[in-house]
Amino acid sequence: MTKPRMFEKPSGVRDYLPEAVRRLRAVERKALCTMDSWGYAQIITPTMEYYETVGTASSTSDHKLFKLLNQRGTTMVLRSDMTAPIARVVASLLGKEPYPIRLSYHANVFRSMEEEAGREAEFYQTGAEMIGDGSPDADAEVIALSIACLEATGIERFKVALGHHGFLEGLLEYALPQQEEAQTQLKLRLVQRDVVGYRELIHNLPIDQEHRGCLEQVLHLRGGRDVLKSARGIADVPAMMESIHHLEKVWDVLEAYGVEDHIVLDLTMLGDFSYYTGTIFEGYAADTGFPVLNGGRYDNLLQQFGRSAPATGFALQTTRIVDALSTSGDATNEDIATLTIQYDEFHRQEAFREAARLRKEGKKVVTQYIDSEGEKRLDGSVEPVVQPDACVNRGSKVLAFTNRA
């Protein structure tokens, strides 16, 4: 292994320069303010967790976890998502809080994906979780909230794909009973959106034409509410029918929110995490290749921490949203002008007083010392002072508190 160069950083991570940080914080702030207005209180959890608790509960593939040892030799992990840590907190520190519990967060998370093109090992998420409500209304609420957050951050054109984990689970068990390996391979292709590979696999499976046709039909279940009607005709399997019925109720609530134009039903969805148990959804901004939003229901996760409860939530992929806004040329519509106050040794107090006043008004102010000869103390360069003595011209970006005219 070669020694890294002095300015080299690990693969899969990035530096955020001031302009990128400004954009990132603007997206974070707007999303969290939206969540707060819906009653979701912000929570912060540790960057490190125990591998045997949160690490295994996270459902992130083991080889994608960043592991380290503490001084006692106990295996730790850098958090790979925020859902499992929040489940731990709800089951312990918030164990006596009545349901439903609404929480929000903004955090960096870590997944070892350096070899996957376009994927980052460290990235930021801003999300919300509702714990203790298993109703279709709860599912619809977090979906509607996620849409409100995307709109608040400045993403104008986007779609949210909505599916149900139970539908595909029921279909695969019906078409391929007790064939776990074949089911796993089909799920993998659907998660990877490998339609060609999915079709090739089902045509090579030793199953009858009826079951092969059912597996083929699911690829066409994408669109508006009529998709649910088509899904009912595939197979009369209880798990599938229950999933369709639940999605119909969720759609009704989404219509009441007035966000149905953003929704596309997609019954080929499975989600990247194995803890999903019900509705799952992903949001795609126009002209982006990766989801900017992921979410779903995970009713079995909390019982791993000793407090069983239904739960649902979502995470905005904050870093991707910033990239999408940068690509579209959207600068978050904020005035980022900085006001400079120049001063000499005789007007230092007045300059600082004016700077403090302007900062209280919410303005960005930089103070800059200029000596009696007009020289900057920072680098020795000369810059003429264009304002008169003790001048405060609030229409200018430069204010001068000096004796030089």
Coordinates of C-alpha atoms in Angstrom, one line a residue:
M1 CA 0.0 0.0 0.0
T2 CA 1.5 3.3 -1.1
K3 CA 1.7 6.2 1.4
P4 CA -1.0 8.9 0.7
R5 CA 0.2 12.2 -0.7
M6 CA 0.2 15.2 1.6
F7 CA -3.1 16.7 0.3
E8 CA -4.8 13.5 -0.7
K9 CA -8.1 12.5 1.0
P10 CA -9.7 9.1 1.3
S11 CA -11.8 7.8 -1.6
G12 CA -15.5 8.6 -1.3
V13 CA -15.3 11.7 0.8
R14 CA -15.1 15.4 -0.1
D15 CA -14.2 18.8 1.2
Y16 CA -16.9 21.4 1.4
L17 CA -15.7 24.9 0.5
P18 CA -17.5 28.0 1.9
E19 CA -20.0 28.3 -1.0
A20 CA -20.9 24.6 -0.8
V21 CA -21.3 24.8 3.0
R22 CA -23.6 27.8 2.6
R23 CA -25.8 25.8 0.2
L24 CA -25.7 22.8 2.5
R25 CA -26.7 24.7 5.6
A26 CA -29.5 26.6 3.6
V27 CA -31.0 23.2 2.5
E28 CA -30.6 21.8 6.0
R29 CA -32.2 24.9 7.6
K30 CA -35.2 25.0 5.3
A31 CA -35.9 21.3 5.6
L32 CA -35.7 21.3 9.4
C33 CA -37.9 24.5 9.7
T34 CA -40.5 22.7 7.5
M35 CA -40.3 19.6 9.8
D36 CA -40.6 21.8 12.9
S37 CA -43.7 23.4 11.5
W38 CA -45.2 19.9 11.2
G39 CA -44.4 19.1 14.8
Y40 CA -41.2 17.1 14.4
A41 CA -38.6 17.9 17.1
Q42 CA -34.9 17.7 16.2
I43 CA -32.7 15.0 17.8
I44 CA -28.9 14.5 17.7
T45 CA -27.4 11.0 18.2
P46 CA -23.7 9.9 18.4
T47 CA -21.6 9.5 15.3
M48 CA -20.3 6.2 16.8
E49 CA -22.5 3.3 17.9
Y50 CA -22.0 -0.3 19.1
Y51 CA -21.8 -2.8 16.2
E52 CA -23.7 -5.4 18.2
T53 CA -26.7 -3.0 18.7
V54 CA -27.2 -0.2 16.2
G55 CA -24.7 -1.7 13.7
T56 CA -26.6 -5.0 13.3
A57 CA -30.0 -3.4 13.5
S58 CA -29.3 -0.8 10.8
S59 CA -29.7 -3.5 8.0
T60 CA -26.8 -1.9 6.1
S61 CA -24.8 -4.7 4.6
D62 CA -22.0 -5.7 6.9
H63 CA -19.3 -5.0 4.3
K64 CA -20.6 -1.4 3.9
L65 CA -20.1 -0.6 7.6
F66 CA -17.1 1.4 8.8
K67 CA -15.9 -0.5 11.9
L68 CA -13.3 0.5 14.5
L69 CA -12.3 -0.7 18.0
N70 CA -12.4 1.3 21.2
Q71 CA -9.8 1.1 23.9
R72 CA -11.5 -2.0 25.4
G73 CA -11.5 -3.9 22.0
T74 CA -15.2 -3.5 21.5
T75 CA -16.3 -3.2 17.9
M76 CA -17.9 0.1 17.1
V77 CA -19.4 1.5 13.8
L78 CA -19.8 4.9 12.3
R79 CA -23.6 5.3 11.9
S80 CA -24.7 4.2 8.4
D81 CA -28.2 5.7 8.8
M82 CA -30.2 7.5 11.4
T83 CA -33.2 5.3 11.7
A84 CA -31.6 2.6 13.9
P85 CA -30.0 5.1 16.3
I86 CA -33.4 6.9 16.6
A87 CA -35.1 3.6 17.3
R88 CA -32.5 3.0 20.1
V89 CA -33.3 6.4 21.7
V90 CA -37.1 6.0 21.4
A91 CA -36.8 2.6 23.1
S92 CA -34.5 3.9 25.9
L93 CA -34.3 7.6 26.7
L94 CA -37.8 8.3 25.3
G95 CA -39.2 5.0 26.6
K96 CA -41.9 6.6 28.7
E97 CA -43.0 9.2 26.0
P98 CA -46.5 8.5 24.7
Y99 CA -47.0 7.7 21.0
P100 CA -46.9 8.9 18.4
I101 CA -43.4 10.5 18.6
R102 CA -42.3 12.8 15.8
L103 CA -38.6 13.4 15.5
S104 CA -36.3 15.1 12.9
Y105 CA -32.5 15.1 12.3
H106 CA -29.7 16.3 10.2
A107 CA -26.5 14.3 10.3
N108 CA -23.6 12.9 8.3
V109 CA -23.7 9.1 7.8
F110 CA -21.0 6.7 6.6
R111 CA -21.2 3.7 4.2
S112 CA -18.2 2.0 2.6
M113 CA -19.0 2.4 -1.1
E114 CA -15.8 3.7 -2.5
E115 CA -15.8 1.2 -5.4
E116 CA -19.3 2.0 -6.5
A117 CA -19.3 4.8 -9.2
G118 CA -21.0 7.9 -8.1
R119 CA -21.6 6.9 -4.5
E120 CA -20.1 8.6 -1.5
A121 CA -18.7 7.1 1.7
E122 CA -19.7 10.1 3.8
F123 CA -22.8 12.1 3.0
Y124 CA -25.5 14.2 4.8
Q125 CA -29.1 13.3 5.4
T126 CA -32.0 15.4 6.8
G127 CA -35.0 13.4 7.8
A128 CA -38.0 12.7 10.0
E129 CA -39.4 9.7 11.8
M130 CA -42.9 9.1 13.1
I131 CA -43.0 6.3 15.7
G132 CA -46.1 4.7 17.2
D133 CA -48.7 5.1 14.4
G134 CA -49.3 2.3 11.9
S135 CA -52.1 3.9 10.0
P136 CA -52.3 4.9 6.3
D137 CA -52.6 8.5 7.5
A138 CA -49.2 8.3 9.1
D139 CA -47.7 7.0 5.9
A140 CA -49.3 9.7 3.9
E141 CA -48.2 12.4 6.5
V142 CA -44.5 11.6 6.1
I143 CA -44.8 11.4 2.3
A144 CA -46.6 14.8 2.2
L145 CA -44.0 16.2 4.6
S146 CA -41.1 14.9 2.4
I147 CA -42.7 16.7 -0.6
A148 CA -43.1 19.9 1.4
C149 CA -39.4 19.7 2.4
L150 CA -38.3 19.2 -1.2
E151 CA -40.3 22.2 -2.3
A152 CA -38.9 24.3 0.6
T153 CA -35.3 23.5 -0.3
G154 CA -35.9 24.8 -3.9
I155 CA -36.4 21.5 -5.8
E156 CA -39.2 22.4 -8.2
R157 CA -39.5 19.4 -10.5
F158 CA -39.6 16.0 -8.9
K159 CA -41.6 12.8 -8.6
V160 CA -42.1 10.5 -5.6
A161 CA -42.4 6.8 -6.5
L162 CA -44.6 4.9 -4.0
G163 CA -44.7 1.2 -3.5
H164 CA -45.3 -1.5 -0.9
H165 CA -42.8 -4.0 0.4
G166 CA -45.6 -6.6 1.1
F167 CA -46.8 -6.7 -2.5
L168 CA -43.6 -8.0 -4.0
E169 CA -42.9 -10.3 -1.0
G170 CA -46.4 -11.8 -1.5
L171 CA -46.0 -12.2 -5.2
L172 CA -42.5 -13.8 -5.0
E173 CA -43.7 -16.3 -2.4
Y174 CA -46.7 -17.1 -4.6
A175 CA -44.7 -17.6 -7.8
L176 CA -41.6 -19.1 -6.2
P177 CA -42.7 -20.8 -3.0
Q178 CA -39.8 -21.8 -0.7
Q179 CA -37.2 -20.8 -3.4
E180 CA -35.3 -18.2 -1.4
E181 CA -32.3 -18.0 -3.6
A182 CA -34.4 -17.3 -6.7
Q183 CA -36.4 -14.8 -4.8
T184 CA -33.3 -13.1 -3.6
Q185 CA -31.8 -12.9 -7.1
L186 CA -35.0 -11.3 -8.5
K187 CA -35.2 -8.8 -5.6
L188 CA -31.5 -7.8 -6.3
R189 CA -32.3 -7.1 -9.9
L190 CA -35.3 -5.0 -9.0
V191 CA -33.4 -3.0 -6.5
Q192 CA -30.7 -2.4 -9.1
R193 CA -33.4 -1.5 -11.7
D194 CA -32.0 -4.3 -13.9
V195 CA -35.1 -5.0 -16.0
V196 CA -33.2 -7.0 -18.6
G197 CA -31.5 -9.2 -16.0
Y198 CA -34.9 -9.7 -14.2
R199 CA -36.6 -10.9 -17.4
E200 CA -33.7 -13.2 -18.3
L201 CA -33.8 -14.7 -14.9
I202 CA -37.6 -15.4 -14.8
H203 CA -37.4 -17.0 -18.3
N204 CA -34.7 -19.3 -17.1
L205 CA -36.5 -20.4 -13.9
P206 CA -38.1 -23.9 -13.8
I207 CA -41.7 -22.6 -13.3
D208 CA -44.9 -22.8 -15.2
Q209 CA -46.1 -20.1 -17.7
E210 CA -48.8 -18.8 -15.3
H211 CA -46.3 -18.0 -12.5
R212 CA -43.8 -16.6 -15.1
G213 CA -46.5 -14.4 -16.4
C214 CA -47.3 -13.0 -12.9
L215 CA -43.6 -12.1 -12.4
E216 CA -43.5 -10.5 -15.8
Q217 CA -46.7 -8.4 -15.2
V218 CA -45.2 -6.6 -12.2
L219 CA -42.8 -4.7 -14.5
H220 CA -45.8 -2.9 -15.9
L221 CA -47.2 -1.7 -12.6
R222 CA -46.1 1.9 -12.7
G223 CA -48.2 5.0 -13.1
G224 CA -51.3 6.6 -11.5
R225 CA -54.0 5.1 -9.2
D226 CA -55.2 2.8 -12.0
V227 CA -52.1 0.7 -11.3
L228 CA -53.7 -0.6 -8.2
K229 CA -56.7 -1.9 -10.2
S230 CA -54.3 -3.7 -12.6
A231 CA -52.4 -5.1 -9.6
R232 CA -55.5 -6.8 -8.2
G233 CA -55.8 -8.9 -11.4
I234 CA -52.3 -10.5 -11.0
A235 CA -53.0 -13.0 -8.3
D236 CA -55.5 -13.3 -5.4
V237 CA -52.9 -13.6 -2.6
P238 CA -53.8 -12.2 0.8
A239 CA -50.5 -10.3 1.3
M240 CA -50.8 -8.7 -2.1
M241 CA -54.4 -7.7 -1.6
E242 CA -53.6 -6.2 1.9
S243 CA -50.8 -4.2 0.4
I244 CA -53.0 -2.9 -2.4
H245 CA -55.8 -2.0 0.0
H246 CA -53.3 -0.1 2.2
L247 CA -51.9 1.9 -0.8
E248 CA -55.5 2.8 -1.8
K249 CA -56.0 4.4 1.6
V250 CA -52.7 6.1 1.5
W251 CA -53.5 7.6 -1.9
D252 CA -56.9 8.9 -0.5
V253 CA -55.0 10.8 2.2
L254 CA -52.4 12.1 -0.3
E255 CA -55.2 13.5 -2.4
A256 CA -56.6 15.3 0.7
Y257 CA -53.1 16.8 1.1
G258 CA -53.2 17.9 -2.6
V259 CA -49.9 16.3 -3.5
E260 CA -51.0 13.4 -5.7
D261 CA -49.6 15.1 -8.8
H262 CA -46.1 14.4 -7.4
I263 CA -46.8 10.7 -6.8
V264 CA -46.1 7.8 -9.2
L265 CA -47.1 4.3 -8.0
D266 CA -44.4 1.7 -8.6
L267 CA -45.1 -1.8 -7.4
T268 CA -41.6 -3.0 -8.4
M269 CA -40.1 -1.1 -5.5
L270 CA -38.4 -3.0 -2.6
G271 CA -36.1 -0.4 -1.0
D272 CA -32.4 -0.8 0.0
F273 CA -33.0 -1.7 3.6
S274 CA -34.3 -5.1 4.8
Y275 CA -36.2 -3.6 7.7
Y276 CA -38.9 -2.1 5.5
T277 CA -42.3 -3.8 6.1
G278 CA -44.9 -1.7 4.3
T279 CA -45.1 1.4 2.2
I280 CA -41.8 2.5 0.6
F281 CA -41.0 5.6 -1.5
E282 CA -38.3 7.4 -3.3
G283 CA -38.0 10.9 -4.7
Y284 CA -36.3 11.8 -7.9
A285 CA -35.5 15.4 -9.0
A286 CA -35.5 16.2 -12.7
D287 CA -32.1 15.5 -14.4
T288 CA -30.6 13.6 -11.4
G289 CA -29.6 9.9 -11.7
F290 CA -29.9 9.1 -8.0
P291 CA -32.8 9.5 -5.5
V292 CA -32.8 12.7 -3.4
L293 CA -35.3 11.1 -1.0
N294 CA -35.9 7.7 0.5
G295 CA -38.4 6.5 3.0
G296 CA -40.8 3.8 4.2
R297 CA -42.4 1.9 7.0
Y298 CA -40.4 -0.3 9.4
D299 CA -42.7 -1.8 12.0
N300 CA -40.3 -4.5 13.3
L301 CA -37.2 -2.4 14.0
L302 CA -38.0 -1.0 17.4
Q303 CA -38.7 -4.5 18.9
Q304 CA -35.0 -5.2 18.5
F305 CA -34.4 -2.5 21.2
G306 CA -37.1 -3.8 23.5
R307 CA -40.0 -1.5 22.7
S308 CA -42.2 -2.7 19.9
A309 CA -44.0 0.0 17.8
P310 CA -44.9 0.7 14.2
A311 CA -42.9 3.4 12.6
T312 CA -42.4 5.2 9.3
G313 CA -40.1 8.0 8.1
F314 CA -37.8 9.4 5.4
A315 CA -34.4 10.9 4.7
L316 CA -33.6 13.6 2.3
Q317 CA -30.2 13.0 0.6
T318 CA -29.1 16.5 1.5
T319 CA -25.8 16.3 -0.4
R320 CA -27.5 15.3 -3.6
I321 CA -30.1 18.1 -3.2
V322 CA -27.3 20.6 -2.9
D323 CA -25.7 19.1 -6.1
A324 CA -29.0 19.2 -7.9
L325 CA -29.5 22.9 -7.0
S326 CA -26.0 23.7 -8.1
T327 CA -26.5 22.0 -11.4
S328 CA -29.8 23.9 -12.0
G329 CA -28.1 27.2 -11.1
D330 CA -30.3 27.8 -8.1
A331 CA -28.3 29.6 -5.5
T332 CA -31.1 29.1 -2.9
N333 CA -32.3 32.6 -3.6
E334 CA -30.5 34.2 -0.7
D335 CA -28.6 37.5 -0.7
I336 CA -25.0 36.5 0.2
A337 CA -23.4 40.0 -0.1
T338 CA -20.9 40.8 2.6
L339 CA -20.6 44.4 3.9
T340 CA -17.0 45.6 4.6
I341 CA -16.3 48.3 7.2
Q342 CA -12.8 49.8 6.9
Y343 CA -11.4 51.7 9.9
D344 CA -8.2 53.3 11.2
E345 CA -6.9 53.4 14.7
F346 CA -8.8 56.7 15.5
H347 CA -12.2 55.3 14.6
R348 CA -11.9 51.7 15.7
Q349 CA -14.7 52.0 18.4
E350 CA -17.2 53.6 16.0
A351 CA -16.5 51.0 13.4
F352 CA -17.0 48.1 15.8
R353 CA -20.2 49.6 17.1
E354 CA -21.6 50.0 13.6
A355 CA -20.6 46.5 12.7
A356 CA -22.4 45.1 15.8
R357 CA -25.5 47.0 15.0
L358 CA -25.6 45.8 11.4
R359 CA -25.0 42.2 12.5
K360 CA -28.0 42.4 14.9
E361 CA -30.0 43.3 11.8
G362 CA -28.9 40.0 10.2
K363 CA -26.3 41.4 7.8
K364 CA -22.9 39.9 7.2
V365 CA -20.2 42.3 8.2
V366 CA -16.4 42.1 7.9
T367 CA -14.2 44.7 9.6
Q368 CA -10.8 45.7 8.0
Y369 CA -8.1 47.7 9.6
I370 CA -6.4 50.3 7.3
D371 CA -3.5 52.3 8.7
S372 CA -3.0 56.0 8.3
E373 CA -1.1 55.5 5.0
G374 CA -4.0 53.5 3.5
E375 CA -2.1 50.2 3.9
K376 CA -3.8 46.9 4.8
R377 CA -2.1 45.3 7.8
L378 CA -3.0 41.8 6.5
D379 CA -0.8 41.7 3.4
G380 CA 0.8 45.2 3.0
S381 CA -1.1 46.0 -0.2
V382 CA -2.5 49.5 -0.7
E383 CA -6.2 50.1 -1.4
P384 CA -7.5 53.7 -1.5
V385 CA -10.3 54.6 0.8
V386 CA -13.2 55.9 -1.2
Q387 CA -15.4 57.1 1.6
P388 CA -15.1 60.4 3.5
D389 CA -14.3 60.7 7.2
A390 CA -16.6 58.6 9.5
C391 CA -18.9 57.9 6.5
V392 CA -21.8 55.5 6.7
N393 CA -23.3 55.1 3.3
R394 CA -25.7 52.1 3.7
G395 CA -26.2 51.9 0.0
S396 CA -22.6 50.9 -0.5
K397 CA -20.9 47.5 0.2
V398 CA -18.0 49.3 1.8
L399 CA -18.2 51.6 4.8
A400 CA -15.2 53.7 5.9
F401 CA -14.3 55.0 9.4
T402 CA -11.1 56.8 8.7
N403 CA -9.5 60.3 8.6
R404 CA -8.7 60.0 4.9
A405 CA -10.9 61.7 2.3

